[in-house]
Short mmCIF file of C-alpha atoms and ligand atoms in Angstrom, two decimals:
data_model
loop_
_atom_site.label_atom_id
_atom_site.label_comp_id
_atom_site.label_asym_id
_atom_site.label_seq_id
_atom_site.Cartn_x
_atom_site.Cartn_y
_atom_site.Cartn_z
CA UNK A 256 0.00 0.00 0.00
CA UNK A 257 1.35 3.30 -0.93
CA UNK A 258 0.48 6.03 0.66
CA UNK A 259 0.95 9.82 -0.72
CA UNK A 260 2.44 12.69 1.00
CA UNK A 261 -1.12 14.64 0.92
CA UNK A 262 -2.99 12.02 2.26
CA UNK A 263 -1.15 12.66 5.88
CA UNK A 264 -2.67 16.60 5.75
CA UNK A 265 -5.72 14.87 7.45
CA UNK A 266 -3.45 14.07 10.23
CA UNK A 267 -0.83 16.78 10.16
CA UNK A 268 -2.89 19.72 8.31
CA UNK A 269 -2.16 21.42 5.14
CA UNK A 270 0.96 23.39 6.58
CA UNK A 271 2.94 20.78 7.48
CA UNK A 272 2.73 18.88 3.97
CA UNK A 273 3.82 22.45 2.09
CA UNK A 274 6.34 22.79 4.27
CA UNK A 275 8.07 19.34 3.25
CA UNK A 276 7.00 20.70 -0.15
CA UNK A 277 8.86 23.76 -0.23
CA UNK A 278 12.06 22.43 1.56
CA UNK A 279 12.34 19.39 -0.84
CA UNK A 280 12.15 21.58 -3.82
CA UNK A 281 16.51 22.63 -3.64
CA UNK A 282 16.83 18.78 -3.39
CA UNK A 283 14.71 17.90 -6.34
CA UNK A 284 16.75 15.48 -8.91
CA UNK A 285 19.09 14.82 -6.08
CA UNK A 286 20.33 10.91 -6.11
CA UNK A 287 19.92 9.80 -2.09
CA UNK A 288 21.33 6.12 -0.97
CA UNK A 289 20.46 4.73 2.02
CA UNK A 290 21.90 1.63 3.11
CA UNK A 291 21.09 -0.79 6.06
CA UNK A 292 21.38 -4.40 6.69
CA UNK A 293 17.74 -5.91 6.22
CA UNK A 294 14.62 -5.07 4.42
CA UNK A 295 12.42 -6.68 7.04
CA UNK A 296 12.17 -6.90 11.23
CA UNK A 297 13.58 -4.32 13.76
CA UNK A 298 12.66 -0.80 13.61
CA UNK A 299 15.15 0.92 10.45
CA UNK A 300 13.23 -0.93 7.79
CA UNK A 301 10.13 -0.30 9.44
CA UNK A 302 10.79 3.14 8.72
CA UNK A 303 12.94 3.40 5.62
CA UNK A 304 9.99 1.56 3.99
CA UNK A 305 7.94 4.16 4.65
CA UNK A 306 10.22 7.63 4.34
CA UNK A 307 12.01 5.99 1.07
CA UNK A 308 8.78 6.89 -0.95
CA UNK A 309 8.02 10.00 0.52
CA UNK A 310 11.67 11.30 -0.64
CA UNK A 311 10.93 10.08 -3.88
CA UNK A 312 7.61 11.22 -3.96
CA UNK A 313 8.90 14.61 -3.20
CA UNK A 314 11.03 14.19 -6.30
CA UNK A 315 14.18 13.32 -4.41
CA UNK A 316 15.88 10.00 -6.36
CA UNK A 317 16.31 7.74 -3.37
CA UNK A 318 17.05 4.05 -2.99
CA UNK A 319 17.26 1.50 -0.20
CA UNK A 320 20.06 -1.02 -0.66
CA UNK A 321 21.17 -3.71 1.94
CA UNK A 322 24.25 -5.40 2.92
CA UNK A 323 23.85 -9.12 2.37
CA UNK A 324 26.43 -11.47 4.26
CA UNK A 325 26.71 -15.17 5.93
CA UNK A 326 26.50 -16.47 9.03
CA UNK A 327 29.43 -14.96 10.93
CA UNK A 328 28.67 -11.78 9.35
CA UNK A 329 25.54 -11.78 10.88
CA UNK A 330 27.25 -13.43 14.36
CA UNK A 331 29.88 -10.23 14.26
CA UNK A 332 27.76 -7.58 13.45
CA UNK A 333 25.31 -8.73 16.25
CA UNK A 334 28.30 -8.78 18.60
CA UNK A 335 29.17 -5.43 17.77
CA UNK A 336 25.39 -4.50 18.68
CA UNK A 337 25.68 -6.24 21.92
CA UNK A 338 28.86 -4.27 22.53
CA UNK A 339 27.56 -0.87 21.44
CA UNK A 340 24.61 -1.26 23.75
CA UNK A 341 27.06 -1.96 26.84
CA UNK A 342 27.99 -5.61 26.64
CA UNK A 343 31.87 -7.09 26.91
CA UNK A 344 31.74 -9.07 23.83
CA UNK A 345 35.55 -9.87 22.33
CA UNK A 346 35.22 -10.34 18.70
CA UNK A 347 37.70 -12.23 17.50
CA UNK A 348 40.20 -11.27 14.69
CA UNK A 349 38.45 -13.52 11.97
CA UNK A 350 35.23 -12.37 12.51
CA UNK A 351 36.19 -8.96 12.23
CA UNK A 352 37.80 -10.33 8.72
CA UNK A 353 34.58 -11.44 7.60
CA UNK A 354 33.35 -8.12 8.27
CA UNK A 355 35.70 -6.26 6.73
CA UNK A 356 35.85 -8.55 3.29
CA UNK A 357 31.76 -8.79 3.20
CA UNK A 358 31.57 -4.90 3.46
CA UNK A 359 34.18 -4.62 0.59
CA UNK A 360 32.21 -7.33 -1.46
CA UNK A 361 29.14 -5.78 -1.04
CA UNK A 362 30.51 -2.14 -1.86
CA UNK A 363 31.59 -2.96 -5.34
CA UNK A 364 28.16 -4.66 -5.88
CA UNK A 365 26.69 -1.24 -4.83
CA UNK A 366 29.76 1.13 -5.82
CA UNK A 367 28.28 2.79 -9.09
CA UNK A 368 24.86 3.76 -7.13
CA UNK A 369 27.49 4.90 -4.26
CA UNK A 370 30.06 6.90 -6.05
CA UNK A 371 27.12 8.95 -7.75
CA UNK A 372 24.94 9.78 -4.87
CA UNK A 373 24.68 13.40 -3.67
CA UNK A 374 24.14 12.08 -0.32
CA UNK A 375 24.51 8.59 1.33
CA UNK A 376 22.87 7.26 4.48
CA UNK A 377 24.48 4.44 6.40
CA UNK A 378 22.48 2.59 8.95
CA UNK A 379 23.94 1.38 11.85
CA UNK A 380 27.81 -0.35 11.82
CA UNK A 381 26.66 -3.12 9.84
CA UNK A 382 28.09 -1.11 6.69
CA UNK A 383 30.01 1.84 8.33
CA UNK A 384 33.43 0.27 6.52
CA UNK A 385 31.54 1.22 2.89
CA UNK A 386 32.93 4.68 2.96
CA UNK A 387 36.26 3.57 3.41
CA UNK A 388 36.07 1.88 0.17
CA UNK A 389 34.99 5.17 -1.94
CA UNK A 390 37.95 7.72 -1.69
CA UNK A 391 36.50 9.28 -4.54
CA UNK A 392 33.25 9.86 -3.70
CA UNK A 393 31.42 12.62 -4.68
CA UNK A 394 28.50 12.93 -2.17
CA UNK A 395 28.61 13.50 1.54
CA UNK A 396 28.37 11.18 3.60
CA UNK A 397 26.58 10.20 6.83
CA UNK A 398 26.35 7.77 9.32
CA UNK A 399 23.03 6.99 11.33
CA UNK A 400 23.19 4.99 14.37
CA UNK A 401 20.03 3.72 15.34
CA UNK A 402 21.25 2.25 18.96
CA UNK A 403 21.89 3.15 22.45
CA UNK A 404 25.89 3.68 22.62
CA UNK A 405 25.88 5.80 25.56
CA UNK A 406 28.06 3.42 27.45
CA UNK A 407 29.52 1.40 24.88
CA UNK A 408 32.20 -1.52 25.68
CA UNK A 409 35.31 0.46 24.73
CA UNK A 410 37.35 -2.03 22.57
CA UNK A 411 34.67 -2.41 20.17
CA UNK A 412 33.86 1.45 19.99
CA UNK A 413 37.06 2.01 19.30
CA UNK A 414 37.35 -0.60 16.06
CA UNK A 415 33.94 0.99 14.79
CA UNK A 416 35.00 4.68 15.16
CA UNK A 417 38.00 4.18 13.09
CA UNK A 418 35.12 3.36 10.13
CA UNK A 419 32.80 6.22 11.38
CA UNK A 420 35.36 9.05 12.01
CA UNK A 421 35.91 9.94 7.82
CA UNK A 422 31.42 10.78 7.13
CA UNK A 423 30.86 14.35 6.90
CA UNK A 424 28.24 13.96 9.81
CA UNK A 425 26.38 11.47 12.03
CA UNK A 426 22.73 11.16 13.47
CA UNK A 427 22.02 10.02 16.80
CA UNK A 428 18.22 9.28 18.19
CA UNK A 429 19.53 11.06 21.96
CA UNK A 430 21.67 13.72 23.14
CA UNK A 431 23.33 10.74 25.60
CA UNK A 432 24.33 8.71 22.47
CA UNK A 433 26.45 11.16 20.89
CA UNK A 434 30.68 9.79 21.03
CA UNK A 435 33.46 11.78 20.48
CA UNK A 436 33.51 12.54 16.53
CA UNK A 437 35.16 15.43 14.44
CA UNK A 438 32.43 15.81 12.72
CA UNK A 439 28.92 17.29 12.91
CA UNK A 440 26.17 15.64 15.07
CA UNK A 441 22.75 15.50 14.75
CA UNK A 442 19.69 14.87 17.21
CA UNK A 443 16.95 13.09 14.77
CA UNK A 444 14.33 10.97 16.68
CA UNK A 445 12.45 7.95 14.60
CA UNK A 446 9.01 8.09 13.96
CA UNK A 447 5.90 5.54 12.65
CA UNK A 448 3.83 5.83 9.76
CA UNK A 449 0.31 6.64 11.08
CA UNK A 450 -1.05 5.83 7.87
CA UNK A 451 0.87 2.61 7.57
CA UNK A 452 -1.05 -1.00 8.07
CA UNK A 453 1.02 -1.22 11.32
CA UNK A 454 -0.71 1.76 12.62
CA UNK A 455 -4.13 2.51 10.78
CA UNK A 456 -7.43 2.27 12.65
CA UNK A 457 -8.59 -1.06 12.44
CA UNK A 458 -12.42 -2.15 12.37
CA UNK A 459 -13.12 -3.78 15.56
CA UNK A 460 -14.51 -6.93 14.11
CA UNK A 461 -11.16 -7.35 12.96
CA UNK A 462 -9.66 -6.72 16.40
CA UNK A 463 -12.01 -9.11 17.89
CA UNK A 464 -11.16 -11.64 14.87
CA UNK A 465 -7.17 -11.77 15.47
CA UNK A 466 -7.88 -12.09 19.23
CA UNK A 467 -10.01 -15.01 18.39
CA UNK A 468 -7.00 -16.93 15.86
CA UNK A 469 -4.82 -16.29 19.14
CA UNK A 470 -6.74 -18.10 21.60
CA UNK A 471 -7.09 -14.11 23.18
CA UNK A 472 -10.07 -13.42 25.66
CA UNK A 473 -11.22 -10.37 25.30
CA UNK A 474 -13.24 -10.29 27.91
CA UNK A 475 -10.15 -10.24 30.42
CA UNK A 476 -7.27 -8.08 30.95
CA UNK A 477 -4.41 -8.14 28.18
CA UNK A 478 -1.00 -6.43 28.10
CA UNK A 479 1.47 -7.22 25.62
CA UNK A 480 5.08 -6.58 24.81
CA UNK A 481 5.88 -6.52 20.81
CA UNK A 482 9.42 -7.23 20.18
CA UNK A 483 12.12 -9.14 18.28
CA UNK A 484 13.28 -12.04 21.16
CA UNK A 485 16.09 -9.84 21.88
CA UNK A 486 17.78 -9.84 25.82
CA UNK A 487 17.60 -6.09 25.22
CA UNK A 488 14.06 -6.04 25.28
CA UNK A 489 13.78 -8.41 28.72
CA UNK A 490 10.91 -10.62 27.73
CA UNK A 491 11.89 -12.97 30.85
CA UNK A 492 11.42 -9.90 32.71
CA UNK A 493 8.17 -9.28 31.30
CA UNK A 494 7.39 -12.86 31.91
CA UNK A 495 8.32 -12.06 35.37
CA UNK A 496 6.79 -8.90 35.70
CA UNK A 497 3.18 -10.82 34.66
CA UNK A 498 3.82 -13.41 37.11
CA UNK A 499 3.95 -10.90 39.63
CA UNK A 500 1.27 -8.55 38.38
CA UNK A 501 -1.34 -11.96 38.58
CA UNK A 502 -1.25 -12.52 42.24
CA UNK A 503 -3.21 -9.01 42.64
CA UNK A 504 -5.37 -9.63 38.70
CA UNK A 505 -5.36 -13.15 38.59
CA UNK A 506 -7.68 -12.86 34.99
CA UNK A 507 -4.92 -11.12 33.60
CA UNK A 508 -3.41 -12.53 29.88
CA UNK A 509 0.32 -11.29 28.59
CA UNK A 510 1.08 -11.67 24.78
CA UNK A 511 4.62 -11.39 23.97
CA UNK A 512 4.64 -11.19 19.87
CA UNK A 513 7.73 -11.13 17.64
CA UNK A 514 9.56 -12.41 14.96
CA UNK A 515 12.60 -12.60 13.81
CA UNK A 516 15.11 -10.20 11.60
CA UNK A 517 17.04 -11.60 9.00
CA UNK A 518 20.04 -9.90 10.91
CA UNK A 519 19.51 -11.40 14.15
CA UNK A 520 21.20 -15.31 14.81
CA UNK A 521 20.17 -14.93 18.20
CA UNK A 522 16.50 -14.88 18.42
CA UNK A 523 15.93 -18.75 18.65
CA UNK A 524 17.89 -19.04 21.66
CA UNK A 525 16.49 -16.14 23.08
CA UNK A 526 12.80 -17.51 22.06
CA UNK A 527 13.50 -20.83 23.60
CA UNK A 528 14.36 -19.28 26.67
CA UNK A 529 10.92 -17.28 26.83
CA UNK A 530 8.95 -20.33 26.11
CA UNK A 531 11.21 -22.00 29.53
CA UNK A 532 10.06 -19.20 31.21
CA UNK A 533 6.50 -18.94 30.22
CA UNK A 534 6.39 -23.08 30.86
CA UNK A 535 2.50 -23.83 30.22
CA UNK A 536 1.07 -21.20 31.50
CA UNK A 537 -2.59 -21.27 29.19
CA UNK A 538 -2.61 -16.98 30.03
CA UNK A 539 0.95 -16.45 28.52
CA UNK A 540 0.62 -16.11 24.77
CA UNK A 541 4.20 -16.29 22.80
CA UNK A 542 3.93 -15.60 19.57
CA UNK A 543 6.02 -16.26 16.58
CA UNK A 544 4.65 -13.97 13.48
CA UNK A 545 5.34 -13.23 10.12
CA UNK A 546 7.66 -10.23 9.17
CA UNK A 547 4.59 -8.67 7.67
CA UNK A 548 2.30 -9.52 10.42
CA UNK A 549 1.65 -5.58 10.68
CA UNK A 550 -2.34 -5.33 10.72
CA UNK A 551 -1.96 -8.94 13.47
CA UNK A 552 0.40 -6.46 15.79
CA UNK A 553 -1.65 -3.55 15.45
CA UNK A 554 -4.63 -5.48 16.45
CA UNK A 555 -2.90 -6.62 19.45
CA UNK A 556 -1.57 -3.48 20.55
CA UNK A 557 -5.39 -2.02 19.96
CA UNK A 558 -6.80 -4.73 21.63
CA UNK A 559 -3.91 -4.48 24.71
CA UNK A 560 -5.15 -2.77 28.17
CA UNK A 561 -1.18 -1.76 28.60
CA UNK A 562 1.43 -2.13 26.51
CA UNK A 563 4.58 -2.93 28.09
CA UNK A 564 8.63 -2.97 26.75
CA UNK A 565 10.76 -3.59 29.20
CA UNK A 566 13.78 -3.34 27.32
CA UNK A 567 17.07 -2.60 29.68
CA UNK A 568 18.76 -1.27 26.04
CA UNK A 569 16.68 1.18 23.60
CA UNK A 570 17.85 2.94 20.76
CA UNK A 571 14.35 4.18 20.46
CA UNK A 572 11.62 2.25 20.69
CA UNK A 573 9.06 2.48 17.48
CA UNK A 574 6.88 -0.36 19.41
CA UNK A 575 6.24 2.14 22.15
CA UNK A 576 5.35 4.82 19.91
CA UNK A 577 3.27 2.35 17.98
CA UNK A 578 1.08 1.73 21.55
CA UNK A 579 1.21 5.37 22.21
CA UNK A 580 -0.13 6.22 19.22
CA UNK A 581 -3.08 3.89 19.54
CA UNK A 582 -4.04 5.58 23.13
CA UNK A 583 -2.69 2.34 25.10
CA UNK A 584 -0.50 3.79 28.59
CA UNK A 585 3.20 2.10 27.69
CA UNK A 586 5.15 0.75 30.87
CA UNK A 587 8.40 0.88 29.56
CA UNK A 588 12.25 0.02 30.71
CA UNK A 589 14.14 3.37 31.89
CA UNK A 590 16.58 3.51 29.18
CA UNK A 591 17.53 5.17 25.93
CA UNK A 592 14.96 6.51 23.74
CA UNK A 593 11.80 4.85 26.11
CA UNK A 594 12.67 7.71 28.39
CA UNK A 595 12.08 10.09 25.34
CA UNK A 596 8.90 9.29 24.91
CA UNK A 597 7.26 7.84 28.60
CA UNK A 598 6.46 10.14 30.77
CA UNK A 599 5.95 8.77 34.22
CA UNK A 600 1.89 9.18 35.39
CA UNK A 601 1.89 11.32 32.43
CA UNK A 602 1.44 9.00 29.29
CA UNK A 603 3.20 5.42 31.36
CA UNK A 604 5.67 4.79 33.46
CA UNK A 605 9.80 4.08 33.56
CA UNK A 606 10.45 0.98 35.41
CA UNK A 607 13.81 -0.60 36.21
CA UNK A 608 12.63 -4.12 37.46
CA UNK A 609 10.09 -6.49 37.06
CA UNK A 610 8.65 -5.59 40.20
CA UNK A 611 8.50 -2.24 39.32
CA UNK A 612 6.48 -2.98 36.02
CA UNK A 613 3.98 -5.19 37.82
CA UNK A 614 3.32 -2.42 40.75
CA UNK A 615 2.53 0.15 37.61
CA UNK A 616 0.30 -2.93 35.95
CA UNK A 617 -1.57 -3.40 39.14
CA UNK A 618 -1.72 0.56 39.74
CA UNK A 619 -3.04 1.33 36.22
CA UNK A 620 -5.54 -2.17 36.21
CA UNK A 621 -7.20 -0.60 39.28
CA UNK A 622 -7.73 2.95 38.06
CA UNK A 623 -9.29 3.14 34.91
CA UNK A 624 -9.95 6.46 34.65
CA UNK A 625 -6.08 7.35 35.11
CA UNK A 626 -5.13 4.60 32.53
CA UNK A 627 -7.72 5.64 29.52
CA UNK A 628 -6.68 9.61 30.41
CA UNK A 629 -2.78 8.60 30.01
CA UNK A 630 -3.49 6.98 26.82
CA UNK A 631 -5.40 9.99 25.30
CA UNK A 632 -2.07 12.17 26.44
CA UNK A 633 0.31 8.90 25.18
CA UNK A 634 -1.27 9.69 22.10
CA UNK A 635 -1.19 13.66 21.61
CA UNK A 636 2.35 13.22 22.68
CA UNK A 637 3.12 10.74 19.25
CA UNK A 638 1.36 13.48 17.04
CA UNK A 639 3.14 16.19 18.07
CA UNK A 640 6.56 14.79 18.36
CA UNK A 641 6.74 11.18 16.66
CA UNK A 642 5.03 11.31 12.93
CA UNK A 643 6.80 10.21 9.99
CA UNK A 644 6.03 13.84 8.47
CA UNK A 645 8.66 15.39 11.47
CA UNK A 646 11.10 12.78 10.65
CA UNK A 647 11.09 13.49 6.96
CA UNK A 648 11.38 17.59 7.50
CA UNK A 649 13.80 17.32 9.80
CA UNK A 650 16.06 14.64 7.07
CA UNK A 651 14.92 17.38 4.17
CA UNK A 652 16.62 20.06 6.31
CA UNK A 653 19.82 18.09 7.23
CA UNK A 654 20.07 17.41 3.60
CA UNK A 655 19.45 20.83 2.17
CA UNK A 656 22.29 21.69 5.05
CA UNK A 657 24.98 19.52 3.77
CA UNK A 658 24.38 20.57 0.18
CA UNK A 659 23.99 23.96 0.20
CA UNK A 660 25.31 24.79 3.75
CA UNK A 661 28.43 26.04 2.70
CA UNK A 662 27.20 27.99 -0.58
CA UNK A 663 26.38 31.49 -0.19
CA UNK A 664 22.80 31.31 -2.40
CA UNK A 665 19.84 32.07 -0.39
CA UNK A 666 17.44 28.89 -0.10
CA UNK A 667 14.42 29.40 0.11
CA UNK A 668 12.24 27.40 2.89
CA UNK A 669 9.11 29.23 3.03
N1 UDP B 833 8.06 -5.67 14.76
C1 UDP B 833 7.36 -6.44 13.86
N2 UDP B 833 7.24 -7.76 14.11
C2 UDP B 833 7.78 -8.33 15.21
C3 UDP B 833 8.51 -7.54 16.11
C4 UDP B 833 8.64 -6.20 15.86
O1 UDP B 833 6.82 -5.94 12.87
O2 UDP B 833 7.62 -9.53 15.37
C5 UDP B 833 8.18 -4.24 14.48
C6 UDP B 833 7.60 -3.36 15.55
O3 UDP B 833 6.20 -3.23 15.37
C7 UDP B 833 8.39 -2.07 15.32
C8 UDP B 833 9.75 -2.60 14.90
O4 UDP B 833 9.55 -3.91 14.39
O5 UDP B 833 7.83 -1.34 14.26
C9 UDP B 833 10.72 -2.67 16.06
O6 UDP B 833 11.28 -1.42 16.25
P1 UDP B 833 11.89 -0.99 17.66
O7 UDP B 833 12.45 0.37 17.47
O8 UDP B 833 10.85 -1.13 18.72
O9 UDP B 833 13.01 -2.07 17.97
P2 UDP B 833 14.25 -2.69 17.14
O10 UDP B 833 13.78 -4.04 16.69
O11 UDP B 833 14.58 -1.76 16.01
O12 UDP B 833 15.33 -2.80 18.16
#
C-alpha cells in the first residue's frame, strides 16, 4: 500500500505537507542512498519503507540497498550491537575479517549507485566500513546509528570509530548517544507511519477476529510486549513482571509477539528461553509472526489494556510509539529513547525491574480512569513529536544543510 504525502494533511494539516514541499524543492533530482542491513524486522526498515517513498515522492531520487552477508557476518555484526549497547563481547580477529571482506564485497556490488549519490545514508555499523572503500566519492556522507551507545564496551567502539570518524556527519536518536567525533552531530528521533497497516485504525470486528486466531479473551485483561526475542528487550522480565502482576489480577493474559530479523542469529535461543520461562502457562501467549504480520500487531496493541517494553537497552523504541499512538499507557524500561517518549503518570511509566512494572500494571488495572486519560495524552504526545512527516522535514533540512550549507545562495524554505 502506498500512501501519498497529501494524504497525511488529514493528520498533520495542510501546513505541514507544504512545508516538506517547499524544503524538498533545492533537493529535487538529487540521487539519495540509504543503506542498512535488512529489508524486514527491527525498527530501520520499518521506517525506511515508509520515508524511502516520501523522498521520492517529493522528487528526491532515493534508494534503499542492503548489505547481504553469511552467518558470521551476521554473528559479528550482532556482537558489535551487543557491545555498542554496553555488553563485553571480544570479537575475535576472523570475525572482524569477515566483516571487513563482506563490506568490501558488497561495496563494489553497490559502488556505481554509491560513487554517484549526492548524499549517502548508512544505517547502523553493519556497513560503516563502505565509505572507506569510496575515496573518490562525490557525495557527503553520513552515518546513522540507530542504537543506544551511551556506554559502549570500549574495545569495540574504538574498532567501529575508526570506520565512522571519515562521514561528513552522524545522526544520533539522543543527546546521551552522541561519542566523540570530528564531525557534525545530529539529534533526529524515529518516527511511525500513522497511515501505515502497522498503525491505521482497524475495524473492531477485525480486532475481535485476530484475538479469536490467538486463543485471546477479550473479555479479560491483556497487556502485551511486541518485540524481536532480543535480551535487550527483557521478555523474561516481562514474563516475570506478569507473574507478579497476577497474584493481585489473577484474569490477567500477557502476549509477547515477535519475529525474527534476517540480521539477528540470536533470536531462537532467546525464544527458547521465553517459552522455559513462560512453561505452560494457558494466560501467557508467545507468539512467533510473520515479518509482515503488521495489521496482526496492530490489532494486538489495539486490543492491549497496557502495553509494556521492558527493554534494559533502547535505541528508540518504534513499538512504544506504535502503543502510544493507539491511546494504550506504555510501561516501559528506563533507558535510551523509552525515556524520550514515557512520561511517568503522564502518558506510562519508567520501570527498572520487574517488580517495578507489575506495581505500575496493578496501579493502572485498578484505576481506569487514570489509565484511559494517560493513553489519550500517550497519544497527543506521538502526534506532536513522533510522525513520519517530522522525521522526513527534519532529514529534508539536514540534507538541504549539507548541500547547500556552505554555498552562499539564499534557499528558500518558506
Ligand atoms: N516488529 C514487527 N514484528 C515483530 C517484532 C517487531 O513488525 O515480530 C516491528 C515493531 O512493530 C516495530 C519494529 O519492528 O515497528 C521494532 O522497532 P523498535 O524500534 O521497537 O526495535 P528494534 O527491533 O529496532 O530494536
Amino acid at each position: 500500500m502506498s500512501v501519498t504525502l497529501q494524504e497525511y494533511a488529514k493528520i498533520t494539516g495542510d501546513a505541514v505537507i507544504d512545508q516538506l514541499v517547499q524544503l524538498s524543492k533545492t533537493l529535487k533530482g538529487k540521487k539519495v542512498v540509504h543503506v542498512n542491513s535488512t529489508r524486514v524486522g527491527g525498527g530501520v526498515a520499518e521506517i525506511l519503507d515508509k520515508l524511502v517513498p516520501l523522498m521520492n515522492e517529493l522528487g528526491i531520487e532515493t534508494s534503499w540497498e542492503v548489505i547481504n552477508g553469511d552467518a558470521p557476518f551476521y554473528q559479528c555484526t550482532k556482537g558489535f550491537h551487543n557491545a555498542l549497547q554496553g555488553d563485553t563481547v571480544e570479537i575475535p580477529d576472523t570475525l572482524l575479517k569477515v566483516y571487513e571482506s563482506t563490506n568490501q564485497e558488497n561495496f563494489k556490488r553497490l559502488k556505481p549507485e554509491l560513487k554517484d549519490a549526492d548524499i549517502v545514508i548508512i544505517h547502523d555499523p553493519q556497513p560503516a566500513p563502505f565509505l572507506s572503500f569510496c575515496p573518490g566519492r562525490k557525495g557527503k556522507w553520513v552515518w546513522r546509528c540507530h542504537i543506544d551507545v551511551s556506554r559502549p564496551y570500549r574495545p569495540v567502539w574504538k574498532y567501529l570509530r575508526n570506520f565512522v570518524v571519515g562521514y561528513d556527519a552522524s545522526i544520533f536518536s539522543l543527546d546521551v548517544f552522541s561519542q566523540r567525533l570530528p564531525h557534525p552531530q545530529y539529534l533526529i528521533s524515529p518516527s511511525i507511519d500513522p497511515l501505515s497497516e502497522k498503525n491505521i485504525d482497524l475495524p473492531q470486528k477485525e480486532i475481535v477476529a485476530t484475538c479469536h486466531e490467538h486463543k485471546i479473551d477479550m473479555n479479560r485483561p491483556l497487556i502485551t510486549q511486541v518485540s524481536r526475542y532480543d535480551r535487550f528487550k527483557d521478555p523474561i522480565g516481562v514474563v516475570h513482571a506478569f507473574q507478579l502482576a497476577r497474584k493481585f489480577v489473577p484474569d490477567l493474559q500477557l502476549v509477547l509477539a515477535g519475529g525474527g530479523a534476517t540480521d539477528d542469529p540470536e533470536g531462537e535461543a532467546v525464544l527458547n528461553e521465553v517459552y522455559a520461562a513462560a512453561g505452560d502457562d494457558k494466560s501467557i501467549h508467545v507468539l512467533l509472526l510473520p515479518s509482515d504480520a503488521h495489521r496482526t500487531i496492530n490489532a494486538l496493541q489495539r486490543a492491549s489494556d497496557i502495553v509494556l517494553q521492558k527493554s534494559i537497552k533502547e535505541g528508540f523504541g518504534l513499538t512504544v510509539t506504535e502503543a502510544m499512538w493507539k491511546g494504550k499507557p506504555v510501561i516501559g524500561g528506563n533507558v535510551g529513547g523509552i525515556r524520550l517518549q514515557v512520561h511517568n503518570h503522564h502518558n506510562g511509566f519508567l520501570v527498572d525491574t520487574p517488580e517495578g512494572a507489575a506495581m505500575r500494571i496493578r496501579y493502572l488495572y485498578f484505576n481506569r480512569d487514570i489509565m484511559a486519560e494517560m493513553g489519550k495524552n500517550a497519544h497527543r504526545f506521538v502526534l506532536e513529536n513522533f510522525l513520519i512527516t517530522r522525521h522526513l522535514r527534519e532529514y529534508l533540512t539536514l540534507m538541504v544543510g549539507l548541500l547547500h550549507g556552505n554555498q552562499s545562495d539564499r534557499i528558500e524554505l518558506g
